[in-house]
XYZ file of C-alpha atoms in Angstrom:
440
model
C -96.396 -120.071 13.052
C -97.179 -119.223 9.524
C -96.708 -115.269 8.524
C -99.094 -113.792 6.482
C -99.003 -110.591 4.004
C -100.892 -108.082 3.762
C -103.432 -107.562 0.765
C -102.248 -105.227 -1.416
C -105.538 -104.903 -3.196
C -106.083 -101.245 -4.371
C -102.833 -100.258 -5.054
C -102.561 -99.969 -8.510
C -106.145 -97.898 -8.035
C -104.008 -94.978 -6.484
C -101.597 -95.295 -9.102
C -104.291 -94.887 -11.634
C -105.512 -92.302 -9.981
C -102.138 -90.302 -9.916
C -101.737 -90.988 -13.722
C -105.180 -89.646 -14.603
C -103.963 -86.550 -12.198
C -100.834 -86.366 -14.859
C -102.513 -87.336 -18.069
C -104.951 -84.234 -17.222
C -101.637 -82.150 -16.603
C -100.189 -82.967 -19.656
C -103.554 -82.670 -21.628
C -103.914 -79.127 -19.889
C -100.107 -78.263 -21.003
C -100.893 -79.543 -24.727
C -104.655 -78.009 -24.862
C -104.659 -75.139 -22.728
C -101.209 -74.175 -23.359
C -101.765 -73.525 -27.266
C -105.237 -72.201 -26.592
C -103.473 -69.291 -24.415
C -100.548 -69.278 -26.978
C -102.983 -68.726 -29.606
C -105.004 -66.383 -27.806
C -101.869 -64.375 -26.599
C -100.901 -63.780 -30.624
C -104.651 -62.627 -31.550
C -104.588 -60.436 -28.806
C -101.053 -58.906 -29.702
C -101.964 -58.745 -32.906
C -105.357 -56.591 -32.349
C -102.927 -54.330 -29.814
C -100.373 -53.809 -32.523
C -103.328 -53.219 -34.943
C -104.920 -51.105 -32.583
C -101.926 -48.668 -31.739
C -100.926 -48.332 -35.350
C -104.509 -47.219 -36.425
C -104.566 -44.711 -33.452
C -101.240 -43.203 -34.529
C -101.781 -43.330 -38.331
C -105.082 -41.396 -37.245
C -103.281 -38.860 -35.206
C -100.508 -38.258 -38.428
C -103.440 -37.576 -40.285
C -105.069 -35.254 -38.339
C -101.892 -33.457 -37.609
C -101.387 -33.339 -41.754
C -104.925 -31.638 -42.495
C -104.475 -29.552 -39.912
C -101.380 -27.618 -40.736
C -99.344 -29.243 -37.167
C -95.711 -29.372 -38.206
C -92.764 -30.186 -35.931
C -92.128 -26.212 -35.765
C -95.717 -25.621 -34.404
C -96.124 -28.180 -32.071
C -95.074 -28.393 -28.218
C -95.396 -31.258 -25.778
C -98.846 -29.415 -24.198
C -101.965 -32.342 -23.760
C -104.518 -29.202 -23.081
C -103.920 -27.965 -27.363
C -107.187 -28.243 -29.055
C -106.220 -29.636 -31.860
C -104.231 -32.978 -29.754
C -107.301 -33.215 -27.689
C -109.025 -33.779 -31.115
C -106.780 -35.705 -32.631
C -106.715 -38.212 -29.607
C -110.455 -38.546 -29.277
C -110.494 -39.712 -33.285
C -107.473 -41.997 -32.632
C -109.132 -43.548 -29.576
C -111.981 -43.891 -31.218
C -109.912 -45.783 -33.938
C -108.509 -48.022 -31.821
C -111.648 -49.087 -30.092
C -113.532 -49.492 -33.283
C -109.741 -51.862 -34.504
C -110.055 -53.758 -31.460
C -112.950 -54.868 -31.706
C -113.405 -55.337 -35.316
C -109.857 -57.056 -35.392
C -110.300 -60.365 -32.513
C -113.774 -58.843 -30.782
C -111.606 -57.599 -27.434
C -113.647 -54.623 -25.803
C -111.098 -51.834 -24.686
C -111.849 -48.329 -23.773
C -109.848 -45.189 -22.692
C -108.703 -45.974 -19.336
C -106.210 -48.205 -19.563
C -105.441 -48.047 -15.591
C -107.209 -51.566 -16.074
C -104.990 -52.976 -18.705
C -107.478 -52.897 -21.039
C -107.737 -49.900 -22.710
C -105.662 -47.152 -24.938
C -103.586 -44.078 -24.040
C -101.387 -41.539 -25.477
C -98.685 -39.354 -24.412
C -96.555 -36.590 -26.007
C -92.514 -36.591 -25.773
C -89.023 -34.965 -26.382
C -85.861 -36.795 -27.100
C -83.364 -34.440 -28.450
C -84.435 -33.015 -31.763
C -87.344 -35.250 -31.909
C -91.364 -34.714 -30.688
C -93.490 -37.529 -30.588
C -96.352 -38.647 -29.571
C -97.005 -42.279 -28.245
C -100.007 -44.395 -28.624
C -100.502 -47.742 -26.091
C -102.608 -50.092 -26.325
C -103.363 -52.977 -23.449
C -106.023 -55.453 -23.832
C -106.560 -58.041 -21.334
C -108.274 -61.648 -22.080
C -109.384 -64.712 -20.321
C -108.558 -67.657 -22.107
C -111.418 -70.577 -22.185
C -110.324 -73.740 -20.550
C -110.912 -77.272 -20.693
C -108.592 -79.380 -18.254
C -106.680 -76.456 -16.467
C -109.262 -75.768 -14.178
C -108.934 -79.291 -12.731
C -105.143 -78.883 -12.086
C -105.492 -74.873 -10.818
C -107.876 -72.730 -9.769
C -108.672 -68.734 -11.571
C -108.692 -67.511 -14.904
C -106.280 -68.164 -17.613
C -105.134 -64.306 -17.802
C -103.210 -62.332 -19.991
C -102.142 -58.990 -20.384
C -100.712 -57.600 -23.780
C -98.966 -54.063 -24.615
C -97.745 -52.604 -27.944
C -97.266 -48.816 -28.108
C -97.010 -46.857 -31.612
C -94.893 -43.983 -31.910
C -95.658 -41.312 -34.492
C -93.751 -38.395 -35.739
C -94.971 -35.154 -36.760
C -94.471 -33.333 -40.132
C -90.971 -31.617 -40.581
C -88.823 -30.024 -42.755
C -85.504 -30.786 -43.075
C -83.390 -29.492 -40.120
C -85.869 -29.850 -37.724
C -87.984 -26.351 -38.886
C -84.595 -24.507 -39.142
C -84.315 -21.622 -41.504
C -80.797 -22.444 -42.176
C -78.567 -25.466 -40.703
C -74.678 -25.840 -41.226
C -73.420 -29.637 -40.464
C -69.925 -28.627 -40.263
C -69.027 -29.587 -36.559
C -65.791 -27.551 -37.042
C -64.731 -24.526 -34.297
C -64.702 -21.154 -35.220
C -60.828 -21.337 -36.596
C -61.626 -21.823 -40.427
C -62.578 -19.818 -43.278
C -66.035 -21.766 -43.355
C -66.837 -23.102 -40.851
C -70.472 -23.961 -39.916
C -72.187 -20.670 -40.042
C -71.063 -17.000 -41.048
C -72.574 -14.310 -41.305
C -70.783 -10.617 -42.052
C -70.890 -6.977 -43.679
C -72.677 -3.914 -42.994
C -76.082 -5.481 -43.731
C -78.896 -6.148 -41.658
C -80.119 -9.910 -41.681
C -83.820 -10.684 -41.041
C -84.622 -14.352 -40.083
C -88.022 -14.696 -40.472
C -89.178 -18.080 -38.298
C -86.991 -21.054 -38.064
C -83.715 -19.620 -36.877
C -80.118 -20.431 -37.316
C -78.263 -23.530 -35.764
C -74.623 -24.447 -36.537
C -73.346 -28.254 -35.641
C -70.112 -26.418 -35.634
C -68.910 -23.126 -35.631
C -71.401 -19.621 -35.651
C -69.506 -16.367 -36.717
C -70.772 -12.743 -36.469
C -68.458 -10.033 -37.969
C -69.285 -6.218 -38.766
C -69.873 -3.055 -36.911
C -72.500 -2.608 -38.322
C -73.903 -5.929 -39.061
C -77.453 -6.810 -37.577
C -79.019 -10.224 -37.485
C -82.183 -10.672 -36.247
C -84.370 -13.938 -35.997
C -88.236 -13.545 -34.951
C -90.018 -16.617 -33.677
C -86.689 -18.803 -33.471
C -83.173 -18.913 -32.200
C -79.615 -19.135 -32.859
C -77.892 -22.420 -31.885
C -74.419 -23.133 -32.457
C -73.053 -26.366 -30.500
C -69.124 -25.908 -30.854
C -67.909 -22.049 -30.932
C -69.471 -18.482 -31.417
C -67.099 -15.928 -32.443
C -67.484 -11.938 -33.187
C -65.720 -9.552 -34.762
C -66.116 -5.831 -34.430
C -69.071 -5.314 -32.368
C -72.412 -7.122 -34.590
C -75.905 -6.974 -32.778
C -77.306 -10.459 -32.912
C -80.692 -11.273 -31.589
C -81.853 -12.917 -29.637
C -78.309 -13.951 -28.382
C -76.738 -17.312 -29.605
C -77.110 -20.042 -27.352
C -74.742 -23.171 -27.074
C -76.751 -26.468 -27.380
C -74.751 -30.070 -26.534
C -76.417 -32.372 -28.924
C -75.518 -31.992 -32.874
C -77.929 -32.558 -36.308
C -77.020 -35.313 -38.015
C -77.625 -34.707 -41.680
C -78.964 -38.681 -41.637
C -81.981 -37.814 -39.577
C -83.392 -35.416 -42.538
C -81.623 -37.654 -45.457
C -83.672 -36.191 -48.828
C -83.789 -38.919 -51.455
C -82.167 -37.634 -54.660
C -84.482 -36.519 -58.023
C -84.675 -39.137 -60.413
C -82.697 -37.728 -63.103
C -83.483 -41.220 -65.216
C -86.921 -40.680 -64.825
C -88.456 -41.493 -68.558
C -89.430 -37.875 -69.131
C -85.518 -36.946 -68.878
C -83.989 -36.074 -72.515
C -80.909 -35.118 -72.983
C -80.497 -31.312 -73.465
C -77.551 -29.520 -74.942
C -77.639 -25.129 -73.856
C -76.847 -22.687 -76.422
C -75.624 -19.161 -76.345
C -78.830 -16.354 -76.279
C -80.764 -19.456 -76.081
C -84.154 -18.032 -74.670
C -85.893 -21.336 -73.197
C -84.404 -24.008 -71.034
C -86.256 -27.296 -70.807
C -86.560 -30.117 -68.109
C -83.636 -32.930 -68.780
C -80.109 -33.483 -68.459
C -77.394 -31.181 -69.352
C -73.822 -32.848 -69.747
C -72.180 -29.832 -70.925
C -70.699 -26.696 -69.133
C -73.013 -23.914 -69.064
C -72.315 -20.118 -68.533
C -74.181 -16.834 -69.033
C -72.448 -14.098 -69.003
C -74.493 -11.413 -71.089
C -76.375 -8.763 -69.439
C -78.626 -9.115 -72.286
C -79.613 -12.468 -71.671
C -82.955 -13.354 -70.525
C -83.683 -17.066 -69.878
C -86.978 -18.833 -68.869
C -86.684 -22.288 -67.184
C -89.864 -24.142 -68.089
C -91.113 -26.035 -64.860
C -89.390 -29.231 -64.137
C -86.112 -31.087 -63.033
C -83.285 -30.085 -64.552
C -80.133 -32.557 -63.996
C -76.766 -30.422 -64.490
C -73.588 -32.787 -64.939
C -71.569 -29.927 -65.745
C -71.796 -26.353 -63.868
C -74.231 -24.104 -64.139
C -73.166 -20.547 -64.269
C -74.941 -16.664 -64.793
C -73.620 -13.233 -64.099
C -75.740 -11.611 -66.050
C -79.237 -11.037 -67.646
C -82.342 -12.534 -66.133
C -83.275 -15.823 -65.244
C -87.103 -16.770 -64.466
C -87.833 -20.045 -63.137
C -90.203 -19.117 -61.116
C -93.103 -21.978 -62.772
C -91.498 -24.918 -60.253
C -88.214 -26.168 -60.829
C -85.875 -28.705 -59.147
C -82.151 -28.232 -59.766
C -80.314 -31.442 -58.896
C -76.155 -30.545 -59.179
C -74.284 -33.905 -59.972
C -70.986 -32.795 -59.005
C -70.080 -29.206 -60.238
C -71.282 -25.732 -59.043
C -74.238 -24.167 -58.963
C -73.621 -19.594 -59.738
C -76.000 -17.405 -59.761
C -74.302 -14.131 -59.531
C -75.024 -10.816 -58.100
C -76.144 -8.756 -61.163
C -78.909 -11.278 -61.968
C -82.423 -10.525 -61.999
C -83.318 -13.975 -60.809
C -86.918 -15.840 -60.042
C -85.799 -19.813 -58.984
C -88.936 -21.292 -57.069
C -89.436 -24.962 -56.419
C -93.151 -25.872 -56.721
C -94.391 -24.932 -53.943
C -96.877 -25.617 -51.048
C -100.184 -27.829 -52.623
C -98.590 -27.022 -56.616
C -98.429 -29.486 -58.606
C -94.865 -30.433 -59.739
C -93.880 -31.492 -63.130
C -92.500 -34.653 -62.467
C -89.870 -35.574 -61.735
C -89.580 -32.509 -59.853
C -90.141 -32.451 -56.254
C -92.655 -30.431 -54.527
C -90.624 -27.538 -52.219
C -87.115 -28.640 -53.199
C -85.652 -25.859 -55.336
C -81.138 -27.214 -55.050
C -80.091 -30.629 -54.345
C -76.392 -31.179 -54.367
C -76.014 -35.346 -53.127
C -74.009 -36.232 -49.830
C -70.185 -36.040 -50.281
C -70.830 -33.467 -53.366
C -68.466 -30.852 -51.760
C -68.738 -28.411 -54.073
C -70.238 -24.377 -53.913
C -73.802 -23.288 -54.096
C -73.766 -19.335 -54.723
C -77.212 -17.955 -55.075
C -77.628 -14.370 -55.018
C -79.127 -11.860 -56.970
C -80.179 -8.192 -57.935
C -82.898 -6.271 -56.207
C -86.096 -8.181 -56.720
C -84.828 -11.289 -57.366
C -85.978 -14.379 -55.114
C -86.013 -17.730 -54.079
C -88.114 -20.334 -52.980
C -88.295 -24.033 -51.695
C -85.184 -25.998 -49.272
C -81.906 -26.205 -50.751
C -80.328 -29.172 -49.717
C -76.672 -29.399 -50.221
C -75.463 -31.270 -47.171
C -71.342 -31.408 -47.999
C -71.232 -28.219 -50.032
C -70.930 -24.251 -49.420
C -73.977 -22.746 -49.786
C -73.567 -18.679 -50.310
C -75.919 -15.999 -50.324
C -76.497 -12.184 -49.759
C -75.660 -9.708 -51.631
C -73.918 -6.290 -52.986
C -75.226 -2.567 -52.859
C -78.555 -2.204 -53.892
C -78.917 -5.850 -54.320
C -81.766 -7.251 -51.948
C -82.663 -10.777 -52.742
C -85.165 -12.285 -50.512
C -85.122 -15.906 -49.988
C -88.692 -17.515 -49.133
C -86.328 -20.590 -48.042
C -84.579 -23.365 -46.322
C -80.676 -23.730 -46.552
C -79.429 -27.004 -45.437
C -75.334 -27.245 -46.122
C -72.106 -28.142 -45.005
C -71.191 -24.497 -44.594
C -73.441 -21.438 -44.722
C -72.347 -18.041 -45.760
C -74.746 -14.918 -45.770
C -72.814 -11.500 -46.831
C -72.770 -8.687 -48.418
C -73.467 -4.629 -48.235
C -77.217 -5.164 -48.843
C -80.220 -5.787 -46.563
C -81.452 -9.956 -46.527
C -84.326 -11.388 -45.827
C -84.651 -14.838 -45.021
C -88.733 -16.083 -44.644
C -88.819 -19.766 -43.814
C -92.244 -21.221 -43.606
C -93.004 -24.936 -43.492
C -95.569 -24.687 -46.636
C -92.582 -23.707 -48.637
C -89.954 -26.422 -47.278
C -89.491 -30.021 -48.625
C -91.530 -31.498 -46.056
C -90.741 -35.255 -44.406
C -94.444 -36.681 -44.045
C -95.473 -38.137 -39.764
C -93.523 -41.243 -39.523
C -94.593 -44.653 -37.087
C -92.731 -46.621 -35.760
C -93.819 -49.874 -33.567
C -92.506 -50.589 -30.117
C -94.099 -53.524 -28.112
């Protein structure tokens, strides 16, 4: 008996039909797949673009509106952050759509919309800004391989930084980490003198030293920090009491560019003797006053010392706007010294290339001394930045210097048998403008 096969007729039809099946897989994969990876870096884009314009709009509003680190507290119900988020929502809609057409709102419970929320992380407040916008991605072959949407869901938050002065909105700031066992070390205070601390307060990375029965320091709207010891001698009254904090400032959080002492405008100035007029530039030479007689008017400026700058006596006025930028000697401004040393201050214009609020700079690892006091009437005005050097002031009976100022240094002395005054306000600090940062 003869066998006989089977017809095999319409095989190779199912095999077609299984390659089509792949073909549209692969044509899905290859179309689709850089439609959505197109669409995915639009929509990113529009999120990033989105959150940066809603926190650039918040640094703003904090700017013309006077909100400085120092002012500002983690509260949603303030006024002033429940108008500065409805303009920077409204920003980021407006970005959104102008920048890849996506339609977002303010809830964002739906993944498609903005938020904001306000933050601590040791020393620094912020305020972050999220953006979500979700897309369905047109397709041409997936839908034949799966079923739904092509859907994707994008995030990018912004992170913006208010206004602050060096130090956080500290009145004075000692980076020393050193205990109490040194001469200097961080801050010290002593005499029979009362100290007022007008806003700010103290804080010491290091040590912070009280001495004198009948020394008095007192600091309104602020504290006084010290992270490694506190130490008194002889009974002082400090208030409100010092209070040990675990984290340290790190100068490098608050770095202040130097003055540009080659700025084109910089000549090369010599000083003479009963000279009466002092001009911006750079001084190579040693300088020291010593008369009583003297009386010497700093013209408004920057004034580059590369030698040290000394006065006992007389009377100094530069009270027009000056920056004094120490290369790598002392800075002396003794006791019997009817002095006037103000940086240009709060909206004044500076006379380049001075810098607006910045009265001292000393550079990092410039470990030199800073002494600035003064007779009665004398003052000072604007952030003096001298992050590795001793900064001194105070003073002597019937001296009473006040000091409209930040001090920023390695160590910080205030002494004396003489009353100070110490009145930091943010429009008279070197200020660090809001700051954004990205995070996706």
């Amino acid at each position: 008996m003869v066998q006989k096969n089977r017809s095999e007729k319409g095989q190779a039809l199912i095999l077609i039909v299984f390659g089509i099946v792949g073909l549209l897989g692969f044509a899905a994969l290859a179309i689709d797949g850089g439609r959505i990876y197109t669409d995915r870096r639009n929509m990113q884009n529009s999120s990033d673009t989105a959150s940066l314009t809603a926190a650039a709009s918040i640094a703003n509003y904090m700017s013309a509106n006077g909100v400085y680190y120092s002012n500002w507290t983690c509260d949603d119900t303030q006024p002033w952050y429940i108008s500065a988020k409805a303009q920077a929502f409204s920003d980021a809609i407006d970005r959104a759509a102008i920048n890849g057409g996506y339609i977002i709102d303010t809830d964002a419970t739906d993944d498609n919309g903005v938020m904001a929320e306000c933050g601590v992380d040791g020393f620094e407040k912020f305020i972050d800004v999220t953006t979500y916008i979700t897309h369905d991605t047109p397709s041409s072959f997936a839908q034949f391989v799966f079923g739904g949407p092509l859907r994707q869901t994008v995030i990018s938050t912004a992170r913006v930084y208010p206004q602050t002065s060096g130090g956080f909105g500290h009145a004075i700031v000692a980076l020393n980490e050193a205990d109490c066992t040194g001469n200097q070390s961080g801050v010290t205070i002593n005499g029979t003198i009362d100290i007022e601390v007008n806003g700010g307060g103290v804080f010491s990375n290091g040590c912070l030293r009280a001495s004198g029965a009948h020394l008095e320091v007192n600091v309104d709207d602020g504290g006084n920090t010290y992270i490694a010891e506190y130490d008194t001698n002889g009974g002082p009254t400090v208030n409100p009491a010092p209070v040990q904090a675990t984290e340290p400032m790190s100068g490098d959080t608050f770095a202040i560019d130097p003055p540009n002492c080659n700025h084109s405008s910089m000549q090369a100035r010599t000083y003479s003797n009963g000279q009466t007029v002092m001009e911006p530039g750079r001084y190579a030479s040693n300088i020291s006053i010593t008369s009583s007689g003297s009386n010497v008017t700093m013209n408004p400026g920057l004034y580059c010392f590369y030698g040290v700058f000394k006065m006992t006596g007389g009377v100094l006025n530069a009270s027009s706007g000056v920056t004094i930028y120490m290369d790598d000697d002392d800075l002396e401004i003794g006791g019997n010294v009817l002095v006037t040393m103000h940086a240009p201050l709060g909206t004044a214009t500076a006379v380049a290339p001075a810098i607006p609020n910045l009265v001292v700079y000393l550079p990092p690892g410039h470990t030199g001394n800073v002494s600035m006091l003064g007779t009665t009437g004398s003052s000072y005005a604007g952030t003096v930045y001298a992050p590795d050097a001793y900064v001194k002031v105070g003073g002597n009976a019937g001296i009473n210097p006040t000091y409209s100022t930040q001090i920023i240094g390695w160590d910080v002395s205030i002494s004396g048998t003489s009353d100070v005054y110490i009145n930091f306000s943010e429009e008279f600090a070197y200020q660090f403008p809001p700051r954004l940062d990205l995070n996706r």
